[in-house]
Coordinates of C-alpha atoms in Angstrom, one line a residue:
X89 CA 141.8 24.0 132.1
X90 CA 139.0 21.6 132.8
X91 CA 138.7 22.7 136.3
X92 CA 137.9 26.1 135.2
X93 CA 135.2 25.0 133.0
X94 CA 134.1 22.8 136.3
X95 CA 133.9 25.9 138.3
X96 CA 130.5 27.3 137.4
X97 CA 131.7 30.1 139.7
X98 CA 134.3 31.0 137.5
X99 CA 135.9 34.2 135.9
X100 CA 133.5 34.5 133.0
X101 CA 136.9 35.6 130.5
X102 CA 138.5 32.9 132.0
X103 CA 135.7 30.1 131.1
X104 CA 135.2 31.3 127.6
X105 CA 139.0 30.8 126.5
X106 CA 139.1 27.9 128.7
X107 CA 136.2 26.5 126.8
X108 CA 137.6 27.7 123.5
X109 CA 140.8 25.2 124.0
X110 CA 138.8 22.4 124.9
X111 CA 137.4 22.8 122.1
X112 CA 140.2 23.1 120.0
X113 CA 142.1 20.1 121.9
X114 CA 139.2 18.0 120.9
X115 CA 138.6 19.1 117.5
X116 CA 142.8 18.8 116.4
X117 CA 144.0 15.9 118.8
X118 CA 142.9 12.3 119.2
X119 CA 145.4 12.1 122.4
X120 CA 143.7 15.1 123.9
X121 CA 140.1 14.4 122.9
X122 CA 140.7 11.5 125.2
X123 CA 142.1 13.2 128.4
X124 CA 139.5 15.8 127.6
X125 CA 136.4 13.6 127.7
X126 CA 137.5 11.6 131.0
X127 CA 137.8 15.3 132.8
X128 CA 134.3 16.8 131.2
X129 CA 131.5 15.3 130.7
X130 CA 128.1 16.4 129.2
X131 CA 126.2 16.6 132.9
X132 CA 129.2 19.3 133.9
X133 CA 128.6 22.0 130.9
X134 CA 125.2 21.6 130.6
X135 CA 124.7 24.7 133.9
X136 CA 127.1 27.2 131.6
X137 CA 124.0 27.2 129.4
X138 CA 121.3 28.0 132.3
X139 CA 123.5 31.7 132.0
X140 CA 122.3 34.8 130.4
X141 CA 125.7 34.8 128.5
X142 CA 125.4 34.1 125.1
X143 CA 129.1 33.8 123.8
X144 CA 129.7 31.3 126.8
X145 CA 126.2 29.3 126.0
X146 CA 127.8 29.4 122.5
X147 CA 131.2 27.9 123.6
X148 CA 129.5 25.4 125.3
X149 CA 127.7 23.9 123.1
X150 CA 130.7 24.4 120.2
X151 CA 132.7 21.8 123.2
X152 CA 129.4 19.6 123.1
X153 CA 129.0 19.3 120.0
X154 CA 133.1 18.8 119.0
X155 CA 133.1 15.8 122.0
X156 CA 130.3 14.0 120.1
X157 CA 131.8 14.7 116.6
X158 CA 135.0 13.6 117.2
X159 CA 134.3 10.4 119.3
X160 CA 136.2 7.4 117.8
X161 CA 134.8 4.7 115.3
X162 CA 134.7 2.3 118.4
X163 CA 133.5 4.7 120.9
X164 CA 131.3 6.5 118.8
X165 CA 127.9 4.1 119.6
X166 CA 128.8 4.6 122.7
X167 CA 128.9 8.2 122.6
X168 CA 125.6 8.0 120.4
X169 CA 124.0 6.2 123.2
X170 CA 125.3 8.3 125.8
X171 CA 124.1 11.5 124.1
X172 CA 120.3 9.8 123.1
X173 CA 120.3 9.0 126.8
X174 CA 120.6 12.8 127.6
X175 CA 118.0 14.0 125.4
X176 CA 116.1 11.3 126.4
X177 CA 115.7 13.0 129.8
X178 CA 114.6 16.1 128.1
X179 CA 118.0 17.5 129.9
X180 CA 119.5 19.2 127.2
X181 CA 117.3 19.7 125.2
X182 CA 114.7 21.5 127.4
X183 CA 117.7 23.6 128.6
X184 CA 119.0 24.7 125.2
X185 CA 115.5 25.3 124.5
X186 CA 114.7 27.8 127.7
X187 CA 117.0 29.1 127.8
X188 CA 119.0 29.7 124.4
X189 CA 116.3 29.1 121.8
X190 CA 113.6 30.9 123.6
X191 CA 115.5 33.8 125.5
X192 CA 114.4 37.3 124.9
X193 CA 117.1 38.2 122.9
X194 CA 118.4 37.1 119.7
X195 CA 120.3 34.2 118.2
X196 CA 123.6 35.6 116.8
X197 CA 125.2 33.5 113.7
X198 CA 127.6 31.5 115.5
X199 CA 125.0 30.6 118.1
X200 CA 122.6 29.3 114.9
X201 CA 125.7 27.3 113.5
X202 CA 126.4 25.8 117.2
X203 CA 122.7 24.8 117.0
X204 CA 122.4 23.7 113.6
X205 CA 125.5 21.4 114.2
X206 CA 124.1 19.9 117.2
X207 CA 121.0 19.2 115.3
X208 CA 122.5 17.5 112.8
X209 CA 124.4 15.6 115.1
X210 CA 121.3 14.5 116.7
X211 CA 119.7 13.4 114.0
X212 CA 122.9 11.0 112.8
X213 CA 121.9 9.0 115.4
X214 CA 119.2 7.8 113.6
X215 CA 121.5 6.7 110.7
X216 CA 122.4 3.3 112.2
X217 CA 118.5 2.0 111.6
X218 CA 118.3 3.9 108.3
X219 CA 121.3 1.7 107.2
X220 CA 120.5 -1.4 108.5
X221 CA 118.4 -3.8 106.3
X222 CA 115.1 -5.8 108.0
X223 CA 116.4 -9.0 108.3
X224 CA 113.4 -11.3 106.9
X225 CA 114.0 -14.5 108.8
X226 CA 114.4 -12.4 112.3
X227 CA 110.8 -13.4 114.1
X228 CA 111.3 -10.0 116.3
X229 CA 111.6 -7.6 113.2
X230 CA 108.5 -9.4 112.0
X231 CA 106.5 -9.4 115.2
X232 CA 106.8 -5.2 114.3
X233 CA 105.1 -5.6 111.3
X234 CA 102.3 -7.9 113.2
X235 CA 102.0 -5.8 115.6
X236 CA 101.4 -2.9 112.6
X237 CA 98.6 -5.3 111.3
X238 CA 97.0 -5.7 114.8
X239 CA 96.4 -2.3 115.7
X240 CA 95.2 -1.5 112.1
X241 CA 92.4 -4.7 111.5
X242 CA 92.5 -6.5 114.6
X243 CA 93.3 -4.2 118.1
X244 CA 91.3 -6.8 120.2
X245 CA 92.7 -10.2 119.5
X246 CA 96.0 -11.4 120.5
X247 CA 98.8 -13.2 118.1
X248 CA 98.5 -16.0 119.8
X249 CA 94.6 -16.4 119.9
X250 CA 94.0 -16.9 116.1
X251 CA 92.1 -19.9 114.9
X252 CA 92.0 -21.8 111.8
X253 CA 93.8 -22.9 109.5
X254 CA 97.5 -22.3 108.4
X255 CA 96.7 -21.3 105.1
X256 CA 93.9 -19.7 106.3
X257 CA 95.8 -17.1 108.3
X258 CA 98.4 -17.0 105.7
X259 CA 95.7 -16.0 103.3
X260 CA 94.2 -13.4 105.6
X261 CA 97.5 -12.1 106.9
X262 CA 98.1 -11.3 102.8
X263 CA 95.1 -9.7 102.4
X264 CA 96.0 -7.1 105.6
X265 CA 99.2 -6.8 104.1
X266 CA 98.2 -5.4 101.1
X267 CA 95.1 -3.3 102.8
X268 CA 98.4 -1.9 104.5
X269 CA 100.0 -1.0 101.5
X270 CA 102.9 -2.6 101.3
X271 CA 104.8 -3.9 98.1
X272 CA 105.3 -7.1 98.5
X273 CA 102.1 -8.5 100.1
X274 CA 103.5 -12.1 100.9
X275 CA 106.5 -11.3 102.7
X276 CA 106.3 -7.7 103.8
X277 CA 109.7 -7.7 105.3
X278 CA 111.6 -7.6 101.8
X279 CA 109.9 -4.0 101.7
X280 CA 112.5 -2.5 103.8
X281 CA 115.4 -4.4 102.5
X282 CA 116.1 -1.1 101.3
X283 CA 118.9 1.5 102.6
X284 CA 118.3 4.2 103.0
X285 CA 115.8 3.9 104.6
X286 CA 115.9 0.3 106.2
X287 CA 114.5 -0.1 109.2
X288 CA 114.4 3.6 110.5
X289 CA 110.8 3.3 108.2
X290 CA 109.3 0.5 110.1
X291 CA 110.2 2.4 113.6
X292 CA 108.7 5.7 111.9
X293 CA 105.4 3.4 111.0
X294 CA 105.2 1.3 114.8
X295 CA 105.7 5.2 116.6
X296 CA 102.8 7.0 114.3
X297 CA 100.7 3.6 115.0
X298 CA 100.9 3.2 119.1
X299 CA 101.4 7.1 119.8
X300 CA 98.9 8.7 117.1
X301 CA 96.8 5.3 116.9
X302 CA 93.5 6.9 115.9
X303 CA 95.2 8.9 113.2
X304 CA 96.4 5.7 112.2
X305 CA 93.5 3.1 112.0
X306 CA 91.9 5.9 110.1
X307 CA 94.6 6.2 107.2
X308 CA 94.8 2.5 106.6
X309 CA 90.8 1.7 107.1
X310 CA 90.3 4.8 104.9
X311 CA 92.1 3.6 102.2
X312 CA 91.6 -0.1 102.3
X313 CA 88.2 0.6 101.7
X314 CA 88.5 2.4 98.6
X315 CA 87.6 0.9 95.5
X316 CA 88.3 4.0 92.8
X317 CA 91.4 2.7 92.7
X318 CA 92.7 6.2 94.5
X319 CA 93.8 4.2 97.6
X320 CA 97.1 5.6 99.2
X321 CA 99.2 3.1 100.1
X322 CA 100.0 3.3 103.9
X323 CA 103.4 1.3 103.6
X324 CA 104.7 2.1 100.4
X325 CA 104.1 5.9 101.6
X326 CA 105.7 5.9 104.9
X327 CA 108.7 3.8 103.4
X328 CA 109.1 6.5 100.3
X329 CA 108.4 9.4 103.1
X330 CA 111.0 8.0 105.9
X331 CA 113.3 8.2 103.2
X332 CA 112.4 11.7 102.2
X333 CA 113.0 13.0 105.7
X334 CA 115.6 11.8 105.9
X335 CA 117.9 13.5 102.6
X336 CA 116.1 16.5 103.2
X337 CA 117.5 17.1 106.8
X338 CA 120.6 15.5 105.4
X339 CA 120.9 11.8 108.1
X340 CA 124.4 10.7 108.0
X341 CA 126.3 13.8 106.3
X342 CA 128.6 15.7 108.7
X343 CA 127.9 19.2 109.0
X344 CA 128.7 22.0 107.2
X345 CA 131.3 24.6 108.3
X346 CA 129.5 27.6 107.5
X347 CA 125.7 26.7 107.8
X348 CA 123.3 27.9 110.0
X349 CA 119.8 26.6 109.3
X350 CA 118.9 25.0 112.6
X351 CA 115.0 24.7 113.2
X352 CA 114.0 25.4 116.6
X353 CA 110.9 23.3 116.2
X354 CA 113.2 20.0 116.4
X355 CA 114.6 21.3 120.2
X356 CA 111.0 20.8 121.6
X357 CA 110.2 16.9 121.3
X358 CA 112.4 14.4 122.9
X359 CA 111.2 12.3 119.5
X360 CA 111.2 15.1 117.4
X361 CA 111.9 13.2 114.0
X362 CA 109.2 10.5 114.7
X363 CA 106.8 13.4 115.1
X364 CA 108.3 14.8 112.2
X365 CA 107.2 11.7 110.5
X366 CA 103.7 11.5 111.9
X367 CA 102.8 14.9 111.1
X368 CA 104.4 14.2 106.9
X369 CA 102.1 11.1 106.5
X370 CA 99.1 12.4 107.6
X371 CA 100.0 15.5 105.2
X372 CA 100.9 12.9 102.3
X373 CA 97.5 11.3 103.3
X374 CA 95.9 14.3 102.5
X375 CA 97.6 15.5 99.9
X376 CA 96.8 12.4 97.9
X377 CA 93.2 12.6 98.4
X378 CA 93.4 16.2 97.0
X379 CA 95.0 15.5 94.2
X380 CA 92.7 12.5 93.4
X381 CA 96.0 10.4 92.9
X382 CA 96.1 6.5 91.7
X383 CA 99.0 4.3 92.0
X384 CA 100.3 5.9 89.1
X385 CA 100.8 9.4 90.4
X386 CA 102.6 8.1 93.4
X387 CA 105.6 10.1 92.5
X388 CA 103.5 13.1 91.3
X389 CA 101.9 12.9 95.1
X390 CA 105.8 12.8 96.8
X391 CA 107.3 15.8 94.9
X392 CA 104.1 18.2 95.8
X393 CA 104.7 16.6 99.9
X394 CA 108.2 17.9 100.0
X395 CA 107.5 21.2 98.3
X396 CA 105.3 21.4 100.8
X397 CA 107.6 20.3 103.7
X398 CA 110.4 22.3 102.1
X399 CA 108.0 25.8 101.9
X400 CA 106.8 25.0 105.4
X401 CA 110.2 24.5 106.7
X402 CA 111.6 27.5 105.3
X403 CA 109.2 29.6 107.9
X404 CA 110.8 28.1 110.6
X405 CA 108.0 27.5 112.8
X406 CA 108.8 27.2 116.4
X407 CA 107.1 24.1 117.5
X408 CA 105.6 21.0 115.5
X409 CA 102.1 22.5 116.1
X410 CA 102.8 25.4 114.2
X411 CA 104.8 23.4 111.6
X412 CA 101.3 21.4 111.4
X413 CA 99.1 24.7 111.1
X414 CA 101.8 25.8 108.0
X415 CA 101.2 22.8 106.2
X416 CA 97.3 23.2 106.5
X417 CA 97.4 26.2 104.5
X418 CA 99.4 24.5 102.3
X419 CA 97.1 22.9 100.1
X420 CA 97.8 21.0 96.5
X421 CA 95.5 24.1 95.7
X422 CA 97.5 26.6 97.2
X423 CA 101.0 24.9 96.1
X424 CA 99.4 25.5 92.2
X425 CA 98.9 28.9 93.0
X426 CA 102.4 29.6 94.6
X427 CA 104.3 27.7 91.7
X428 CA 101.8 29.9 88.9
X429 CA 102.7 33.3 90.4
X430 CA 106.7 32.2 91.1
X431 CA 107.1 31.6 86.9
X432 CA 105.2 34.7 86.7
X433 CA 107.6 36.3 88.9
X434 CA 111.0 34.7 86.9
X435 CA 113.3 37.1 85.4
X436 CA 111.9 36.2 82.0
X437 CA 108.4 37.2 82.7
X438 CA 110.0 40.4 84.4
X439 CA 112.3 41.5 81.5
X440 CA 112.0 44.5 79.3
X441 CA 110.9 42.7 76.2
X442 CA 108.1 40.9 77.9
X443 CA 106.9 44.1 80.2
X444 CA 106.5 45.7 76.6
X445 CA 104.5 43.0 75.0
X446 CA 102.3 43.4 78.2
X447 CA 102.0 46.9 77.8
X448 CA 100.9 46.6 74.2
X449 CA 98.4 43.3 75.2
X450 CA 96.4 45.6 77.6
X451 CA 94.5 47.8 76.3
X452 CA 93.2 44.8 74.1
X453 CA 92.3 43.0 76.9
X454 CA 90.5 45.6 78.6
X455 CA 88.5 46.1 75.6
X456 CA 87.7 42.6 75.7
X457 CA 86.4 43.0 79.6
X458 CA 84.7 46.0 78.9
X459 CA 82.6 44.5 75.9
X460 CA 81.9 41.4 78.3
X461 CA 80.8 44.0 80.9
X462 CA 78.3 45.9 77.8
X463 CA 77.2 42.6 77.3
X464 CA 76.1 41.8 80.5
X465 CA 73.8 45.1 81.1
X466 CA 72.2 44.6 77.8
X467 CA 71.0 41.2 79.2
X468 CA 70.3 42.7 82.4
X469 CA 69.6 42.2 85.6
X470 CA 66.6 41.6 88.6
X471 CA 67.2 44.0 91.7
X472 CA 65.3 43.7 94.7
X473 CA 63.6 46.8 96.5
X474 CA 64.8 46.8 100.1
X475 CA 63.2 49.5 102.5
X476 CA 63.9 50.8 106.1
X477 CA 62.0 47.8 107.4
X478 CA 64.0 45.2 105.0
X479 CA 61.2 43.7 103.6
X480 CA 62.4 41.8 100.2
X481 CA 58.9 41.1 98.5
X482 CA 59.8 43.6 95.6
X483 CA 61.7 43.2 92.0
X484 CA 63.1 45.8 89.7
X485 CA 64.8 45.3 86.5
X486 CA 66.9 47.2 85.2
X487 CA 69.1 46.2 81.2
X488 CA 71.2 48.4 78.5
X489 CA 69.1 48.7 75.1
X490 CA 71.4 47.0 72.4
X491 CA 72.9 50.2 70.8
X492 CA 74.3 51.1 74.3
X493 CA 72.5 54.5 74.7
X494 CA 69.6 54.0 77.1
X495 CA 68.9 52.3 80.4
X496 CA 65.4 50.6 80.3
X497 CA 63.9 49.5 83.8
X498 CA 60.6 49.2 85.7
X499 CA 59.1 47.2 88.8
X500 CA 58.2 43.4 88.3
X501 CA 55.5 41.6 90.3
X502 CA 57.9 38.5 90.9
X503 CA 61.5 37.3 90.2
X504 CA 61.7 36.9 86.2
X505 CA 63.0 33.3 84.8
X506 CA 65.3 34.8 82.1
X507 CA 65.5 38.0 80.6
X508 CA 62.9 40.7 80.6
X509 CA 62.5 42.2 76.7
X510 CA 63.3 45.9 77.0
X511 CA 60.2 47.1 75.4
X512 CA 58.1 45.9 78.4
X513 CA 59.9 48.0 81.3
X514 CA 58.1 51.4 81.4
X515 CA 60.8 53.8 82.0
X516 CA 64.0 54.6 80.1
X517 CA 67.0 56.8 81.5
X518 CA 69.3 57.8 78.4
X519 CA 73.3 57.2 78.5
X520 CA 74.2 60.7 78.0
X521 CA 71.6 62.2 81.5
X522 CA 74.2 60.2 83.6
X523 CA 76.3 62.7 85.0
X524 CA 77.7 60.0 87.9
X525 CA 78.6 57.2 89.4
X526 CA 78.3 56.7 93.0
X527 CA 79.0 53.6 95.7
X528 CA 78.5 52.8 99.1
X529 CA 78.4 55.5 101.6
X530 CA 78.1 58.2 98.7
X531 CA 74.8 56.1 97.6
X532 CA 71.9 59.0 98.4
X533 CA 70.2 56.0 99.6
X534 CA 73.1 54.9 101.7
X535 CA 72.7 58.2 103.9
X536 CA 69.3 58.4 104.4
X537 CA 68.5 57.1 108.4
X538 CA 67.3 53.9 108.8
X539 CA 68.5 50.1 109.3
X540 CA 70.6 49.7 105.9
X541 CA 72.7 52.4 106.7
X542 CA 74.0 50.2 109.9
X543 CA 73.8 46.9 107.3
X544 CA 78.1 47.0 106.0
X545 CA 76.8 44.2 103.7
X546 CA 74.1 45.9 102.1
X547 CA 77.0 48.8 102.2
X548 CA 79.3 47.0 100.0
X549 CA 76.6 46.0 97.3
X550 CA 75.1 49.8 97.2
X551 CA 75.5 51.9 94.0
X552 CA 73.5 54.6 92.4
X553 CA 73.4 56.6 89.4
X554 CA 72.8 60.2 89.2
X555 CA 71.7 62.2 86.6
X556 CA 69.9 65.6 85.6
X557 CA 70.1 67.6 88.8
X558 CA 68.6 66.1 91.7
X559 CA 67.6 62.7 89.7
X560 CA 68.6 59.7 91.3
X561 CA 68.7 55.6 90.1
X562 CA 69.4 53.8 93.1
X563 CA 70.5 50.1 93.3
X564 CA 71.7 47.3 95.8
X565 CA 73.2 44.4 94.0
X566 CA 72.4 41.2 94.3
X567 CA 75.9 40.0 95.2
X568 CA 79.1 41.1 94.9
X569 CA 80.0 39.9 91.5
X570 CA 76.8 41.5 89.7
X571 CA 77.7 45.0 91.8
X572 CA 81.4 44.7 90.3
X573 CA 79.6 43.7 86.8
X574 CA 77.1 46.8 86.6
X575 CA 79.8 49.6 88.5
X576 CA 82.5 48.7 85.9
X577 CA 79.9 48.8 82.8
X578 CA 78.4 51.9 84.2
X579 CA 81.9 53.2 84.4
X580 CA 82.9 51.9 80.7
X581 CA 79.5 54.4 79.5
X582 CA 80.9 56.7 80.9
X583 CA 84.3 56.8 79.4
X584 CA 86.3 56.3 82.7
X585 CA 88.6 53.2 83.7
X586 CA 86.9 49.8 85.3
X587 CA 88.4 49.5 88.5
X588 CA 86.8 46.7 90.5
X589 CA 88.5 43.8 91.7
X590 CA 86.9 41.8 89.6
X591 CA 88.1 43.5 86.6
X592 CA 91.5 43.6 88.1
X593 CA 91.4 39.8 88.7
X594 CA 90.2 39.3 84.9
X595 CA 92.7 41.6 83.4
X596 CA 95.7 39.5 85.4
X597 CA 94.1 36.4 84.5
X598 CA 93.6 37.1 80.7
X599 CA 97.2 38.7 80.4
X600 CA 98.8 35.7 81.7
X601 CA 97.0 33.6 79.7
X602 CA 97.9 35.8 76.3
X603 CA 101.6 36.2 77.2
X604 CA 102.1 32.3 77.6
X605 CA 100.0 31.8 74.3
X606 CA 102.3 34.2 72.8
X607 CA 105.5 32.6 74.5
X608 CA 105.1 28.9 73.3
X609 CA 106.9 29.3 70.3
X610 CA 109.8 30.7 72.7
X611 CA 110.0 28.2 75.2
X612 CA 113.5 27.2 76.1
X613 CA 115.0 30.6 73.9
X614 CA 116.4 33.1 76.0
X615 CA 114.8 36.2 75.3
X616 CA 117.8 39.4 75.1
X617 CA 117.0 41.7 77.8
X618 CA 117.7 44.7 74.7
X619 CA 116.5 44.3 71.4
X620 CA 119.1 43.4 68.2
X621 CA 121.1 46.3 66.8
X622 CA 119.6 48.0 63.4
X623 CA 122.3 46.9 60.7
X624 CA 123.6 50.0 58.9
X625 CA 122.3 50.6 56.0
X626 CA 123.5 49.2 52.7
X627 CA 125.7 50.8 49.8
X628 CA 123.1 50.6 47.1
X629 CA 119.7 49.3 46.8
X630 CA 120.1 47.8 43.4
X631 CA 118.8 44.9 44.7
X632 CA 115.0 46.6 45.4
X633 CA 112.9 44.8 43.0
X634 CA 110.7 47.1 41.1
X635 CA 106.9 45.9 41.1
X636 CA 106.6 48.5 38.0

């Protein structure tokens, strides 16, 4: 059977059965796994995946991935080696990669689980350093962590080279230490004493500082200059965030029989966990400075970094870049945002009782917006004149009168500071002339030929009101919240709906806000998609007290 699957020549029906009982010999006998792994190795399957068939790049790696899983307790290092060795020289990796991964055809389930197992697999080879505790007294461990403070404070200088005093360098070794961010400032090496994550952290920290070393100095000078007490603590962070990684892609649990969720970004780095890493702390670096965190917050700061990781994940981006560019649009802003429109969009906020109580809150609330828009014409508003040549030198003013039945505006020799009183602009347009509302391209002025008809920002700000039959008001707000202001309240007069975006984003706003108000009472009560049955009516009603 194993000279079939050695036969790269061979009948393709042939080599997928032939790979299906390796396979299964591997998978159900220790005896067989045995005679199986002398006769195959890695190097021999790896051209049945440089194919164009995807049920025999499937089987393939299903044989791959059942010879590393099924290696013995005493062979299994070795295995772990031997397979690290492989990737190392991008072998399988870059194959799977080419031409699985990105082949122009796509990944059927069984293909995803084959993957997803072999990336789990892979990543269980970092579980021997994320169980193994630093050993304090080992001088080669804690050469790492020198070598950590070196690049950071002192990239120059050699270990050897430092003068002074014992207690001296003791006392300025401390001092680093702590600028680094570790716990224990003293004796750093108790800080990963820990498992998990041991000493799979400290490897995580030396990688990020020799391969990304300017990202580096500038986390740990950044912060160990701070004085607001809003430092992020380098070590503590990368200790906590090691960690982290490490239960969300699961390091050191077998994989499941029926999952699929491989991520394709992890098949194009040879150290595609450290990178993992790298790109996480400069996130949680970030992350902290948004949310203006202290000490205090610390586990505040980690739950918002793996919702972020988790949300970013779930788009499976195909290389680390792109996992990178997901994460920048990820913002402690935009994680508010998400998390505010998801309990929005839970089943309570979506059941019948609370769609009602919506649809009775409305109309209130867009009474409320179109008072506030009322109110804002009465106080009224400077316009500038703009003509063919764009000259600005020119005001208008233009304001409601109180009772809401007459627009009062004139021309102003400069920009007023405050309001203009109503009795000093000239002319007066009453409520009930208007016969429209026009915008943009509709604007009389908009069409006549000249340079703001090519301007789309004057465009967007461009309203005018008509009125008698040829009479015309024409205005050009000026910005986009004063156009959305004075078309809505125009509207309003007029007895027809506001529909602006600003209204729309002040309706959704001020209904959220009014249901929640409404809901606190409710909080933890489930709320009966129906309402309670009416109770049938009693016997008598002798018991109706008589107010006579």
């Amino acid at each position: 059977i194993a000279s079939y699957v050695n036969k790269f020549a061979s009948d393709i029906s042939i080599l997928q059965r032939s790979l299906a009982i390796l396979e299964s010999m591997v998978l159900n006998s220790h005896d067989l796994y045995q005679k199986v792994a002398q006769e195959i190795t890695i190097g021999q399957l790896i051209p049945h995946l440089q194919g164009t068939d995807q049920e025999i790049q499937t089987y393939t790696i299903a044989v791959i991935n059942a010879l590393f899983l099924k290696a013995p307790d005493d062979k299994r290092q070795a295995s772990c080696w031997e397979m690290a060795n492989i990737l190392a020289q991008k072998q399988l990796r870059s194959i799977i990669l080419t031409h699985v991964i990105r082949a122009q055809r796509a990944i059927n389930n069984e293909m995803a689980h084959q993957l997803y197992v072999l990336q789990v697999l892979t990543f269980n080879l970092l579980e021997d350093r994320m169980m193994t505790k630093m050993d304090p007294q080992d001088q080669a461990q804690r050469d790492i962590i020198f070598e950590l403070r070196r690049i950071a404070f002192d990239a120059e200088s050699e270990p050897n080279n430092s003068s002074g005093s014992i207690e001296k360098r003791k006392s300025m070794y401390t001092r680093d230490y702590k600028k680094l961010g570790f716990i224990n400032h003293v004796n750093p090496a108790m800080d990963f004493t820990q498992t998990p994550p041991g000493m799979l952290a400290l490897d995580n920290m030396l990688y990020f500082a020799k391969h990304h070393q300017d990202a580096y100095i500038r986390i740990v000078l950044e912060n160990s200059s701070r004085e607001d007490k809003h430092e992020c603590p380098f070590g503590r962070s990368s200790i906590e965030l090691t960690k982290m990684l490490c239960e969300i892609l699961k390091v050191g649990e077998l994989p499941s029989e029926t999952c699929n969720d491989f991520h394709p970004m992890f098949f194009t780095h040879d150290r595609s966990f450290e990178e993992f890493f790298c790109i996480c702390i400069q996130l949680l670096n970030k992350t902290w400075k948004e949310m203006r965190a202290t000490s205090e917050d610390f586990n505040k700061v980690m739950q918002v970094v793996k919702e972020q990781i988790m949300r970013a994940l779930t788009t499976k981006p195909s290389s680390l870049d792109q996992f990178k560019s997901k994460l920048q649009n990820l913002s402690y802003t935009e994680i508010l945002k998400i998390r505010q429109s998801e309990r929005m969009n839970q089943e309570d906020f979506q059941s019948r009782p609370i769609l009602e109580l919506k649809e009775k809150i409305q109309p209130e609330i867009l009474e409320l917006i179109k008072q506030q828009r009322l109110n804002r014409l009465v106080e009224g508003t400077c316009f500038r004149k703009l003509n063919s040549r764009r000259r600005q030198d020119k005001f208008w003013y233009c304001r409601l009168s109180p009772n809401h039945k007459v627009l009062h505006y004139g021309d102003l020799e400069e920009s007023p500071q405050g309001e203009v009183p109503h009795d000093s602009l000239q002319d007066k347009l009453p409520v009930a002339d208007i016969k429209a509302v026009v915008t943009g391209k509709d604007c009389p002025h908009m069409k006549e030929k000249g340079a703001l008809k090519q301007n789309k920002e004057v465009l967007e700000l461009a309203f005018s009101i008509l009125y008698d039959s040829s009479g015309q008001l024409n205005f050009i707000a000026p910005d986009k919240h004063e156009y959305c202001v004075w078309t809505d309240g125009l509207n309003a007069l007029l007895g027809k709906d506001m529909l602006s975006d600003l209204t729309r984003n002040d309706l959704d706003t001020l209904l959220s806000m009014e249901i929640k108000l409404r809901l606190l009472d409710l909080e933890n009560i489930q709320i009966p998609d129906a309402p309670p049955p009416i109770p049938k009516e009693p016997s008598n009603y002798d018991f109706v007290y008589d107010c006579n």
